[in-house]
């Protein structure tokens, strides 16, 4: 990690200014070679901008005017000596300066490498570092707020004390193993403490649904057999002709994803290929995607055609959406030769009668969706956790539950201690204490270059 890295930290393209960032022990020395100001950079105080010129180190020729900011480690984003050049936002110029800096010994930074260094230098734990990418990619104000709360350490603030408690438990159990004569383990108290930790973790898990909602919107596939009007419904909810609508069954083959907001709730609508048995390869891939989208759904809209009786294929869809929050849209109620009525469907859940042709019932459908989604708390009230954290916490609860069971059936104490060690390590993956380097690399590779 002792090499010095460089990258453009503003987006590539013509802009007001461009920021080129260097980080590493040789930053100031390398920067000095392409900079000419009133003072030598080693005499410039930290966090104070200085004016000067970017120069070609070979010829001394001035290339641009610039501001330069030195942030000496550990008081910098990465924890290392950092230099930022603020130059005119010209891609030609930026490329030229970066090329010079690389010739002088800096190395091009990898995606997320500045933040990775911040993490490795202990400036922030892993869950806080992950919040940074969510801030950059935020799609809604609620998402931004939730990510910022994570950056402030809200999740780590919950996890770290639990890890401490687990450590205390392990110490006690190990004392009992090492000195069975002197230390008597109180199983009742241990059980109580494990149960308490499970409860606290379950409480944190409660934030997963809302965090996803704030950041990504809820995932809502529109499903049904071919030709019932799924694409028509997507279009009417979006207010634009996004998906192709035709009377030919099997029109939609790939999934189409669009975001809407229903009274402030961000909803990701997915128009899907109608589910049916098909010999057509493209269509069957579409059908598989539809099935996958149902698995990930927070809520589904199941569309049924009022002008036809319920068919085998409708009932198939009923089955695979059964365990999901679901609203049934009984479509095409404008047609005179109506065969299917609301009473038949109410058995399967809430039904709204609609017509994508006349627009009737669409407002009622929106209200029903909102009603099913329930009220949404403000992001400040929710512990932010992403899907990685969620999976880890679930695994941890699994281990602790095994430990509890182990105590009940009088398992040897070292096995129980082993389970608690595992749960400690799993939580450490959230904060980064015990995360493997592969996972750390994978997380930072999702960042942009220059961050
Ligand atoms: N009368 C009437 N026709 C409708 C209504 N909604 C959709 N249609 C018609 O039904 C046909 C199929 O509509 P689509 O929206 O393409 O149906 P789909 O479910 O997306 O179909 P696939 O993509 O093939 O699975 C088209 O001819 C639409 O114009 C409605 O409310 N009333
Ligand atoms: Mg369609």
GROMACS .gro file of C-alpha atoms and ligand atoms in nm:
model
  484
    1UNK     CA    1   0.000   0.000   0.000
    2UNK     CA    2   0.300   0.234   0.012
    3UNK     CA    3   0.277   0.330  -0.354
    4UNK     CA    4   0.122   0.661  -0.447
    5UNK     CA    5  -0.197   0.652  -0.652
    6UNK     CA    6  -0.352   0.907  -0.882
    7UNK     CA    7  -0.691   0.952  -1.047
    8UNK     CA    8  -0.931   1.206  -1.181
    9UNK     CA    9  -1.192   1.246  -0.907
   10UNK     CA   10  -1.443   1.446  -1.109
   11UNK     CA   11  -1.630   1.291  -1.404
   12UNK     CA   12  -1.444   1.271  -1.732
   13UNK     CA   13  -1.560   1.535  -1.979
   14UNK     CA   14  -1.561   1.911  -2.023
   15UNK     CA   15  -1.648   2.082  -1.696
   16UNK     CA   16  -1.589   2.392  -1.485
   17UNK     CA   17  -1.309   2.235  -1.289
   18UNK     CA   18  -1.142   1.897  -1.275
   19UNK     CA   19  -0.997   1.750  -0.958
   20UNK     CA   20  -0.693   1.524  -0.981
   21UNK     CA   21  -0.614   1.346  -0.662
   22UNK     CA   22  -0.290   1.188  -0.541
   23UNK     CA   23  -0.264   0.974  -0.229
   24UNK     CA   24   0.037   0.802  -0.073
   25UNK     CA   25   0.365   0.882   0.092
   26UNK     CA   26   0.522   1.034  -0.221
   27UNK     CA   27   0.220   1.253  -0.309
   28UNK     CA   28   0.372   1.585  -0.210
   29UNK     CA   29   0.708   1.507  -0.366
   30UNK     CA   30   0.551   1.396  -0.695
   31UNK     CA   31   0.310   1.691  -0.700
   32UNK     CA   32   0.598   1.933  -0.648
   33UNK     CA   33   0.755   1.823  -0.976
   34UNK     CA   34   0.457   1.944  -1.181
   35UNK     CA   35   0.369   2.247  -0.970
   36UNK     CA   36   0.511   2.594  -0.949
   37UNK     CA   37   0.383   2.826  -0.678
   38UNK     CA   38   0.522   3.092  -0.449
   39UNK     CA   39   0.633   2.839  -0.187
   40UNK     CA   40   0.782   2.498  -0.187
   41UNK     CA   41   0.502   2.245  -0.122
   42UNK     CA   42   0.678   2.095   0.178
   43UNK     CA   43   0.634   2.434   0.352
   44UNK     CA   44   0.266   2.464   0.263
   45UNK     CA   45   0.047   2.389   0.566
   46UNK     CA   46  -0.210   2.109   0.555
   47UNK     CA   47  -0.565   2.192   0.440
   48UNK     CA   48  -0.469   2.528   0.291
   49UNK     CA   49  -0.525   2.591  -0.080
   50UNK     CA   50  -0.239   2.750  -0.273
   51UNK     CA   51  -0.242   2.909  -0.616
   52UNK     CA   52   0.015   2.820  -0.880
   53UNK     CA   53   0.080   2.662  -1.219
   54UNK     CA   54   0.089   2.310  -1.347
   55UNK     CA   55   0.417   2.280  -1.536
   56UNK     CA   56   0.585   2.030  -1.764
   57UNK     CA   57   0.869   1.903  -1.542
   58UNK     CA   58   1.108   1.859  -1.834
   59UNK     CA   59   1.070   2.200  -1.997
   60UNK     CA   60   0.929   2.409  -1.713
   61UNK     CA   61   0.652   2.518  -1.955
   62UNK     CA   62   0.331   2.632  -1.782
   63UNK     CA   63   0.031   2.415  -1.877
   64UNK     CA   64  -0.248   2.564  -1.669
   65UNK     CA   65  -0.326   2.774  -1.367
   66UNK     CA   66  -0.448   2.576  -1.072
   67UNK     CA   67  -0.530   2.557  -0.705
   68UNK     CA   68  -0.364   2.289  -0.503
   69UNK     CA   69  -0.464   2.146  -0.169
   70UNK     CA   70  -0.244   1.937   0.054
   71UNK     CA   71  -0.398   1.719   0.325
   72UNK     CA   72  -0.132   1.556   0.533
   73UNK     CA   73  -0.199   1.213   0.679
   74UNK     CA   74  -0.358   1.100   0.897
   75UNK     CA   75  -0.592   1.399   0.858
   76UNK     CA   76  -0.706   1.316   0.508
   77UNK     CA   77  -0.977   1.104   0.346
   78UNK     CA   78  -0.739   0.811   0.294
   79UNK     CA   79  -0.536   0.871   0.609
   80UNK     CA   80  -0.226   0.924   0.391
   81UNK     CA   81  -0.065   1.238   0.251
   82UNK     CA   82  -0.301   1.357  -0.020
   83UNK     CA   83  -0.271   1.628  -0.283
   84UNK     CA   84  -0.558   1.758  -0.492
   85UNK     CA   85  -0.512   1.969  -0.804
   86UNK     CA   86  -0.805   2.187  -0.909
   87UNK     CA   87  -0.751   2.255  -1.277
   88UNK     CA   88  -0.970   2.375  -1.562
   89UNK     CA   89  -1.206   2.095  -1.653
   90UNK     CA   90  -1.044   1.999  -1.982
   91UNK     CA   91  -1.017   1.627  -2.054
   92UNK     CA   92  -0.700   1.690  -2.263
   93UNK     CA   93  -0.534   1.875  -1.978
   94UNK     CA   94  -0.644   1.630  -1.713
   95UNK     CA   95  -0.511   1.336  -1.911
   96UNK     CA   96  -0.183   1.513  -1.970
   97UNK     CA   97  -0.132   1.593  -1.600
   98UNK     CA   98  -0.220   1.238  -1.496
   99UNK     CA   99   0.024   1.103  -1.754
  100UNK     CA  100   0.300   1.327  -1.616
  101UNK     CA  101   0.223   1.219  -1.259
  102UNK     CA  102   0.239   0.854  -1.362
  103UNK     CA  103   0.575   0.912  -1.536
  104UNK     CA  104   0.697   1.066  -1.211
  105UNK     CA  105   0.615   0.755  -1.010
  106UNK     CA  106   0.246   0.762  -0.922
  107UNK     CA  107   0.025   0.469  -1.022
  108UNK     CA  108  -0.325   0.491  -1.170
  109UNK     CA  109  -0.577   0.421  -0.892
  110UNK     CA  110  -0.816   0.129  -0.919
  111UNK     CA  111  -1.192   0.178  -0.869
  112UNK     CA  112  -1.261   0.268  -0.505
  113UNK     CA  113  -0.893   0.256  -0.413
  114UNK     CA  114  -0.892   0.585  -0.222
  115UNK     CA  115  -1.181   0.465  -0.007
  116UNK     CA  116  -1.023   0.122   0.029
  117UNK     CA  117  -0.714   0.291   0.169
  118UNK     CA  118  -0.933   0.492   0.406
  119UNK     CA  119  -1.077   0.162   0.528
  120UNK     CA  120  -0.739  -0.014   0.555
  121UNK     CA  121  -0.597   0.286   0.741
  122UNK     CA  122  -0.882   0.268   0.991
  123UNK     CA  123  -1.047   0.596   0.887
  124UNK     CA  124  -1.382   0.421   0.857
  125UNK     CA  125  -1.516   0.073   0.908
  126UNK     CA  126  -1.646  -0.134   0.618
  127UNK     CA  127  -2.016  -0.062   0.668
  128UNK     CA  128  -1.942   0.311   0.667
  129UNK     CA  129  -1.723   0.282   0.357
  130UNK     CA  130  -2.006   0.098   0.182
  131UNK     CA  131  -2.237   0.389   0.263
  132UNK     CA  132  -2.021   0.614   0.047
  133UNK     CA  133  -2.104   0.427  -0.272
  134UNK     CA  134  -2.472   0.437  -0.180
  135UNK     CA  135  -2.451   0.813  -0.131
  136UNK     CA  136  -2.290   0.851  -0.474
  137UNK     CA  137  -2.553   0.629  -0.636
  138UNK     CA  138  -2.856   0.758  -0.440
  139UNK     CA  139  -3.171   0.778  -0.653
  140UNK     CA  140  -3.404   0.942  -0.403
  141UNK     CA  141  -3.381   1.185  -0.115
  142UNK     CA  142  -3.482   0.913   0.130
  143UNK     CA  143  -3.205   0.689  -0.012
  144UNK     CA  144  -2.952   0.965   0.032
  145UNK     CA  145  -3.058   1.025   0.389
  146UNK     CA  146  -3.048   0.657   0.478
  147UNK     CA  147  -2.698   0.618   0.329
  148UNK     CA  148  -2.572   0.924   0.512
  149UNK     CA  149  -2.702   0.783   0.840
  150UNK     CA  150  -2.504   0.466   0.765
  151UNK     CA  151  -2.193   0.673   0.692
  152UNK     CA  152  -2.234   0.837   1.031
  153UNK     CA  153  -2.189   0.491   1.184
  154UNK     CA  154  -2.548   0.409   1.283
  155UNK     CA  155  -2.514   0.040   1.193
  156UNK     CA  156  -2.164  -0.005   1.335
  157UNK     CA  157  -2.291   0.167   1.650
  158UNK     CA  158  -2.537  -0.120   1.692
  159UNK     CA  159  -2.308  -0.404   1.584
  160UNK     CA  160  -1.996  -0.319   1.783
  161UNK     CA  161  -2.156  -0.343   2.130
  162UNK     CA  162  -2.311  -0.676   2.030
  163UNK     CA  163  -1.968  -0.801   1.927
  164UNK     CA  164  -1.835  -0.690   2.267
  165UNK     CA  165  -2.110  -0.884   2.442
  166UNK     CA  166  -2.030  -1.192   2.234
  167UNK     CA  167  -1.665  -1.158   2.326
  168UNK     CA  168  -1.755  -1.145   2.697
  169UNK     CA  169  -1.965  -1.458   2.655
  170UNK     CA  170  -1.681  -1.639   2.482
  171UNK     CA  171  -1.438  -1.537   2.757
  172UNK     CA  172  -1.670  -1.675   3.023
  173UNK     CA  173  -1.727  -2.000   2.840
  174UNK     CA  174  -1.357  -2.045   2.778
  175UNK     CA  175  -1.278  -1.983   3.144
  176UNK     CA  176  -1.527  -2.258   3.225
  177UNK     CA  177  -1.355  -2.490   2.977
  178UNK     CA  178  -1.004  -2.414   3.104
  179UNK     CA  179  -1.082  -2.413   3.475
  180UNK     CA  180  -1.383  -2.639   3.520
  181UNK     CA  181  -1.318  -2.671   3.894
  182UNK     CA  182  -1.303  -2.301   3.972
  183UNK     CA  183  -1.546  -2.146   3.723
  184UNK     CA  184  -1.904  -2.251   3.726
  185UNK     CA  185  -2.093  -2.159   3.413
  186UNK     CA  186  -2.446  -2.034   3.462
  187UNK     CA  187  -2.629  -2.175   3.164
  188UNK     CA  188  -2.946  -1.987   3.244
  189UNK     CA  189  -2.767  -1.653   3.233
  190UNK     CA  190  -2.586  -1.748   2.910
  191UNK     CA  191  -2.913  -1.847   2.746
  192UNK     CA  192  -3.070  -1.522   2.850
  193UNK     CA  193  -2.783  -1.321   2.708
  194UNK     CA  194  -2.784  -1.508   2.377
  195UNK     CA  195  -3.161  -1.458   2.348
  196UNK     CA  196  -3.114  -1.090   2.418
  197UNK     CA  197  -2.853  -1.064   2.140
  198UNK     CA  198  -3.081  -1.250   1.896
  199UNK     CA  199  -3.353  -1.002   1.979
  200UNK     CA  200  -3.128  -0.704   1.917
  201UNK     CA  201  -3.012  -0.851   1.586
  202UNK     CA  202  -3.369  -0.923   1.478
  203UNK     CA  203  -3.451  -0.565   1.554
  204UNK     CA  204  -3.170  -0.448   1.325
  205UNK     CA  205  -3.299  -0.683   1.053
  206UNK     CA  206  -3.626  -0.490   1.063
  207UNK     CA  207  -3.439  -0.208   0.889
  208UNK     CA  208  -3.355  -0.415   0.580
  209UNK     CA  209  -3.690  -0.379   0.412
  210UNK     CA  210  -3.704  -0.003   0.457
  211UNK     CA  211  -3.340   0.051   0.363
  212UNK     CA  212  -3.402  -0.127   0.035
  213UNK     CA  213  -3.718   0.070  -0.010
  214UNK     CA  214  -3.541   0.405   0.042
  215UNK     CA  215  -3.249   0.317  -0.181
  216UNK     CA  216  -3.389   0.105  -0.460
  217UNK     CA  217  -3.763   0.138  -0.434
  218UNK     CA  218  -3.980  -0.166  -0.379
  219UNK     CA  219  -3.962  -0.434  -0.642
  220UNK     CA  220  -4.302  -0.487  -0.800
  221UNK     CA  221  -4.335  -0.724  -1.096
  222UNK     CA  222  -4.656  -0.717  -1.299
  223UNK     CA  223  -4.736  -1.080  -1.374
  224UNK     CA  224  -5.005  -1.277  -1.549
  225UNK     CA  225  -5.059  -1.506  -1.841
  226UNK     CA  226  -5.002  -1.369  -2.194
  227UNK     CA  227  -5.229  -1.096  -2.331
  228UNK     CA  228  -5.407  -1.002  -2.008
  229UNK     CA  229  -5.278  -0.642  -2.029
  230UNK     CA  230  -4.958  -0.632  -1.818
  231UNK     CA  231  -4.773  -0.401  -2.056
  232UNK     CA  232  -5.082  -0.183  -2.088
  233UNK     CA  233  -5.089  -0.153  -1.709
  234UNK     CA  234  -4.720  -0.061  -1.691
  235UNK     CA  235  -4.778   0.211  -1.949
  236UNK     CA  236  -5.080   0.357  -1.775
  237UNK     CA  237  -4.907   0.359  -1.434
  238UNK     CA  238  -4.602   0.526  -1.591
  239UNK     CA  239  -4.806   0.768  -1.793
  240UNK     CA  240  -4.613   0.690  -2.112
  241UNK     CA  241  -4.608   0.429  -2.388
  242UNK     CA  242  -4.301   0.248  -2.260
  243UNK     CA  243  -4.381  -0.117  -2.335
  244UNK     CA  244  -4.508  -0.258  -2.662
  245UNK     CA  245  -4.875  -0.356  -2.651
  246UNK     CA  246  -5.028  -0.583  -2.914
  247UNK     CA  247  -5.317  -0.831  -2.928
  248UNK     CA  248  -5.059  -1.106  -2.992
  249UNK     CA  249  -5.002  -1.323  -2.685
  250UNK     CA  250  -4.630  -1.341  -2.601
  251UNK     CA  251  -4.552  -0.980  -2.702
  252UNK     CA  252  -4.330  -0.900  -2.403
  253UNK     CA  253  -4.030  -1.129  -2.397
  254UNK     CA  254  -3.776  -0.953  -2.181
  255UNK     CA  255  -3.843  -0.776  -1.853
  256UNK     CA  256  -3.887  -0.397  -1.867
  257UNK     CA  257  -3.803  -0.204  -1.552
  258UNK     CA  258  -3.924   0.147  -1.469
  259UNK     CA  259  -3.954   0.347  -1.148
  260UNK     CA  260  -4.260   0.528  -1.023
  261UNK     CA  261  -4.355   0.681  -0.693
  262UNK     CA  262  -4.684   0.600  -0.527
  263UNK     CA  263  -4.754   0.871  -0.271
  264UNK     CA  264  -4.386   0.904  -0.191
  265UNK     CA  265  -4.304   0.533  -0.201
  266UNK     CA  266  -4.050   0.454  -0.472
  267UNK     CA  267  -4.170   0.151  -0.663
  268UNK     CA  268  -3.975  -0.035  -0.930
  269UNK     CA  269  -4.227  -0.178  -1.174
  270UNK     CA  270  -4.127  -0.472  -1.388
  271UNK     CA  271  -4.330  -0.564  -1.692
  272UNK     CA  272  -4.276  -0.933  -1.749
  273UNK     CA  273  -4.327  -1.195  -2.016
  274UNK     CA  274  -4.663  -1.365  -1.971
  275UNK     CA  275  -4.619  -1.702  -1.806
  276UNK     CA  276  -4.716  -2.001  -2.019
  277UNK     CA  277  -4.571  -2.325  -2.152
  278UNK     CA  278  -4.385  -2.231  -2.467
  279UNK     CA  279  -4.162  -2.393  -2.726
  280UNK     CA  280  -4.018  -2.057  -2.829
  281UNK     CA  281  -3.664  -2.025  -2.690
  282UNK     CA  282  -3.666  -1.645  -2.650
  283UNK     CA  283  -4.006  -1.648  -2.486
  284UNK     CA  284  -3.909  -1.928  -2.250
  285UNK     CA  285  -3.604  -1.731  -2.134
  286UNK     CA  286  -3.843  -1.441  -2.070
  287UNK     CA  287  -4.072  -1.668  -1.870
  288UNK     CA  288  -3.778  -1.780  -1.655
  289UNK     CA  289  -3.690  -1.415  -1.591
  290UNK     CA  290  -4.048  -1.354  -1.487
  291UNK     CA  291  -4.027  -1.635  -1.236
  292UNK     CA  292  -3.698  -1.496  -1.101
  293UNK     CA  293  -3.855  -1.152  -1.067
  294UNK     CA  294  -4.134  -1.299  -0.859
  295UNK     CA  295  -3.881  -1.450  -0.621
  296UNK     CA  296  -3.728  -1.106  -0.559
  297UNK     CA  297  -4.060  -0.924  -0.537
  298UNK     CA  298  -4.168  -0.709  -0.244
  299UNK     CA  299  -4.518  -0.698  -0.385
  300UNK     CA  300  -4.671  -0.834  -0.705
  301UNK     CA  301  -4.953  -0.717  -0.927
  302UNK     CA  302  -5.126  -1.022  -1.070
  303UNK     CA  303  -5.325  -0.923  -1.379
  304UNK     CA  304  -5.627  -1.127  -1.485
  305UNK     CA  305  -5.844  -1.081  -1.793
  306UNK     CA  306  -6.215  -1.021  -1.710
  307UNK     CA  307  -6.326  -1.127  -2.056
  308UNK     CA  308  -6.204  -1.482  -2.016
  309UNK     CA  309  -6.257  -1.750  -1.754
  310UNK     CA  310  -5.976  -1.834  -1.513
  311UNK     CA  311  -5.742  -2.072  -1.689
  312UNK     CA  312  -5.487  -2.329  -1.585
  313UNK     CA  313  -5.212  -2.073  -1.648
  314UNK     CA  314  -5.378  -1.816  -1.420
  315UNK     CA  315  -5.390  -2.070  -1.141
  316UNK     CA  316  -5.025  -2.152  -1.199
  317UNK     CA  317  -4.943  -1.786  -1.141
  318UNK     CA  318  -5.167  -1.782  -0.836
  319UNK     CA  319  -4.956  -2.063  -0.693
  320UNK     CA  320  -4.617  -1.904  -0.751
  321UNK     CA  321  -4.721  -1.565  -0.614
  322UNK     CA  322  -4.911  -1.704  -0.317
  323UNK     CA  323  -4.648  -1.619  -0.056
  324UNK     CA  324  -4.597  -1.265  -0.175
  325UNK     CA  325  -4.782  -0.948  -0.091
  326UNK     CA  326  -5.018  -0.939  -0.384
  327UNK     CA  327  -5.288  -0.731  -0.541
  328UNK     CA  328  -5.503  -0.876  -0.816
  329UNK     CA  329  -5.587  -0.644  -1.104
  330UNK     CA  330  -5.899  -0.765  -1.282
  331UNK     CA  331  -5.843  -0.596  -1.618
  332UNK     CA  332  -6.055  -0.526  -1.927
  333UNK     CA  333  -6.375  -0.461  -1.731
  334UNK     CA  334  -6.481  -0.232  -2.016
  335UNK     CA  335  -6.547  -0.531  -2.242
  336UNK     CA  336  -6.914  -0.622  -2.293
  337UNK     CA  337  -6.863  -0.997  -2.304
  338UNK     CA  338  -6.739  -1.020  -1.951
  339UNK     CA  339  -6.692  -1.368  -1.802
  340UNK     CA  340  -6.495  -1.323  -1.484
  341UNK     CA  341  -6.617  -1.142  -1.173
  342UNK     CA  342  -6.453  -1.004  -0.864
  343UNK     CA  343  -6.617  -1.262  -0.630
  344UNK     CA  344  -6.431  -1.549  -0.797
  345UNK     CA  345  -6.098  -1.383  -0.735
  346UNK     CA  346  -6.150  -1.244  -0.387
  347UNK     CA  347  -6.066  -1.587  -0.254
  348UNK     CA  348  -5.706  -1.519  -0.354
  349UNK     CA  349  -5.668  -1.173  -0.202
  350UNK     CA  350  -5.758  -0.809  -0.259
  351UNK     CA  351  -5.893  -0.743  -0.608
  352UNK     CA  352  -5.924  -0.414  -0.792
  353UNK     CA  353  -6.129  -0.392  -1.109
  354UNK     CA  354  -5.953  -0.190  -1.376
  355UNK     CA  355  -5.954  -0.106  -1.741
  356UNK     CA  356  -5.628  -0.006  -1.900
  357UNK     CA  357  -5.833   0.105  -2.196
  358UNK     CA  358  -6.055   0.358  -2.018
  359UNK     CA  359  -5.833   0.421  -1.714
  360UNK     CA  360  -6.109   0.316  -1.479
  361UNK     CA  361  -5.992   0.182  -1.143
  362UNK     CA  362  -5.627   0.281  -1.186
  363UNK     CA  363  -5.645   0.527  -0.895
  364UNK     CA  364  -5.803   0.258  -0.681
  365UNK     CA  365  -5.522   0.023  -0.777
  366UNK     CA  366  -5.267   0.283  -0.667
  367UNK     CA  367  -5.444   0.328  -0.332
  368UNK     CA  368  -5.459  -0.047  -0.281
  369UNK     CA  369  -5.086  -0.079  -0.348
  370UNK     CA  370  -5.018   0.198  -0.101
  371UNK     CA  371  -5.246   0.035   0.156
  372UNK     CA  372  -5.069  -0.300   0.121
  373UNK     CA  373  -4.726  -0.144   0.146
  374UNK     CA  374  -4.826   0.016   0.475
  375UNK     CA  375  -4.688   0.332   0.626
  376UNK     CA  376  -4.322   0.407   0.574
  377UNK     CA  377  -4.116   0.548   0.861
  378UNK     CA  378  -3.880   0.837   0.804
  379UNK     CA  379  -3.518   0.719   0.732
  380UNK     CA  380  -3.393   0.872   1.058
  381UNK     CA  381  -3.593   0.612   1.250
  382UNK     CA  382  -3.453   0.310   1.068
  383UNK     CA  383  -3.119   0.135   1.115
  384UNK     CA  384  -2.975   0.126   0.762
  385UNK     CA  385  -2.865  -0.221   0.649
  386UNK     CA  386  -2.790  -0.339   0.297
  387UNK     CA  387  -2.844  -0.689   0.161
  388UNK     CA  388  -2.487  -0.797   0.250
  389UNK     CA  389  -2.540  -0.694   0.612
  390UNK     CA  390  -2.882  -0.855   0.614
  391UNK     CA  391  -2.745  -1.191   0.497
  392UNK     CA  392  -2.468  -1.179   0.758
  393UNK     CA  393  -2.705  -1.094   1.042
  394UNK     CA  394  -2.934  -1.378   0.941
  395UNK     CA  395  -2.639  -1.617   0.941
  396UNK     CA  396  -2.533  -1.488   1.281
  397UNK     CA  397  -2.882  -1.540   1.424
  398UNK     CA  398  -2.871  -1.894   1.283
  399UNK     CA  399  -2.545  -1.968   1.466
  400UNK     CA  400  -2.670  -1.819   1.792
  401UNK     CA  401  -2.991  -2.021   1.767
  402UNK     CA  402  -2.781  -2.334   1.724
  403UNK     CA  403  -2.586  -2.236   2.035
  404UNK     CA  404  -2.911  -2.192   2.228
  405UNK     CA  405  -3.037  -2.531   2.117
  406UNK     CA  406  -2.699  -2.678   2.206
  407UNK     CA  407  -2.735  -2.551   2.561
  408UNK     CA  408  -3.084  -2.696   2.586
  409UNK     CA  409  -2.972  -3.040   2.479
  410UNK     CA  410  -2.652  -3.013   2.689
  411UNK     CA  411  -2.396  -3.010   2.412
  412UNK     CA  412  -2.030  -2.995   2.523
  413UNK     CA  413  -1.945  -2.641   2.618
  414UNK     CA  414  -1.660  -2.607   2.366
  415UNK     CA  415  -1.904  -2.666   2.080
  416UNK     CA  416  -2.128  -2.392   2.210
  417UNK     CA  417  -1.831  -2.158   2.249
  418UNK     CA  418  -1.737  -2.245   1.889
  419UNK     CA  419  -2.079  -2.136   1.762
  420UNK     CA  420  -2.050  -1.808   1.947
  421UNK     CA  421  -1.703  -1.750   1.804
  422UNK     CA  422  -1.849  -1.805   1.458
  423UNK     CA  423  -2.127  -1.556   1.522
  424UNK     CA  424  -1.869  -1.304   1.641
  425UNK     CA  425  -1.669  -1.351   1.321
  426UNK     CA  426  -1.979  -1.316   1.107
  427UNK     CA  427  -2.065  -0.980   1.264
  428UNK     CA  428  -1.703  -0.874   1.216
  429UNK     CA  429  -1.762  -0.907   0.843
  430UNK     CA  430  -2.009  -0.619   0.865
  431UNK     CA  431  -1.762  -0.382   1.024
  432UNK     CA  432  -1.471  -0.525   0.826
  433UNK     CA  433  -1.278  -0.661   1.124
  434UNK     CA  434  -1.298  -1.018   1.001
  435UNK     CA  435  -1.382  -0.969   0.633
  436UNK     CA  436  -1.171  -1.166   0.387
  437UNK     CA  437  -0.963  -0.965   0.144
  438UNK     CA  438  -1.162  -1.104  -0.152
  439UNK     CA  439  -1.483  -0.958  -0.019
  440UNK     CA  440  -1.315  -0.627   0.059
  441UNK     CA  441  -1.182  -0.616  -0.300
  442UNK     CA  442  -1.524  -0.702  -0.436
  443UNK     CA  443  -1.694  -0.425  -0.238
  444UNK     CA  444  -1.451  -0.156  -0.347
  445UNK     CA  445  -1.453  -0.266  -0.709
  446UNK     CA  446  -1.812  -0.141  -0.724
  447UNK     CA  447  -1.692   0.215  -0.664
  448UNK     CA  448  -1.591   0.455  -0.937
  449UNK     CA  449  -1.230   0.539  -1.014
  450UNK     CA  450  -1.120   0.844  -0.820
  451UNK     CA  451  -1.332   0.769  -0.512
  452LIG     N1  452  -6.061  -0.379  -2.406
  452LIG     C1  453  -5.947  -0.377  -2.342
  452LIG     N2  454  -5.835  -0.422  -2.398
  452LIG     C2  455  -5.721  -0.419  -2.329
  452LIG     C3  456  -5.715  -0.368  -2.197
  452LIG     N3  457  -5.589  -0.380  -2.154
  452LIG     C4  458  -5.517  -0.433  -2.255
  452LIG     N4  459  -5.597  -0.457  -2.361
  452LIG     C5  460  -5.558  -0.516  -2.489
  452LIG     O1  461  -5.512  -0.648  -2.467
  452LIG     C6  462  -5.408  -0.682  -2.558
  452LIG     C7  463  -5.285  -0.729  -2.481
  452LIG     O2  464  -5.232  -0.624  -2.403
  452LIG     P1  465  -5.084  -0.622  -2.350
  452LIG     O3  466  -5.072  -0.507  -2.259
  452LIG     O4  467  -4.988  -0.633  -2.463
  452LIG     O5  468  -5.085  -0.757  -2.270
  452LIG     P2  469  -4.965  -0.834  -2.198
  452LIG     O6  470  -5.020  -0.899  -2.078
  452LIG     O7  471  -4.850  -0.742  -2.181
  452LIG     O8  472  -4.930  -0.945  -2.304
  452LIG     P3  473  -4.793  -1.027  -2.325
  452LIG     O9  474  -4.682  -0.929  -2.330
  452LIG    O10  475  -4.816  -1.092  -2.457
  452LIG    O11  476  -4.783  -1.123  -2.215
  452LIG     C8  477  -5.382  -0.556  -2.640
  452LIG    O12  478  -5.450  -0.566  -2.760
  452LIG     C9  479  -5.440  -0.444  -2.554
  452LIG    O13  480  -5.484  -0.335  -2.630
  452LIG    C10  481  -5.838  -0.321  -2.139
  452LIG    O14  482  -5.845  -0.277  -2.024
  452LIG     N5  483  -5.949  -0.329  -2.214
  453LIG    MG1  484  -4.665  -0.748  -2.252
   0.00000   0.00000   0.00000
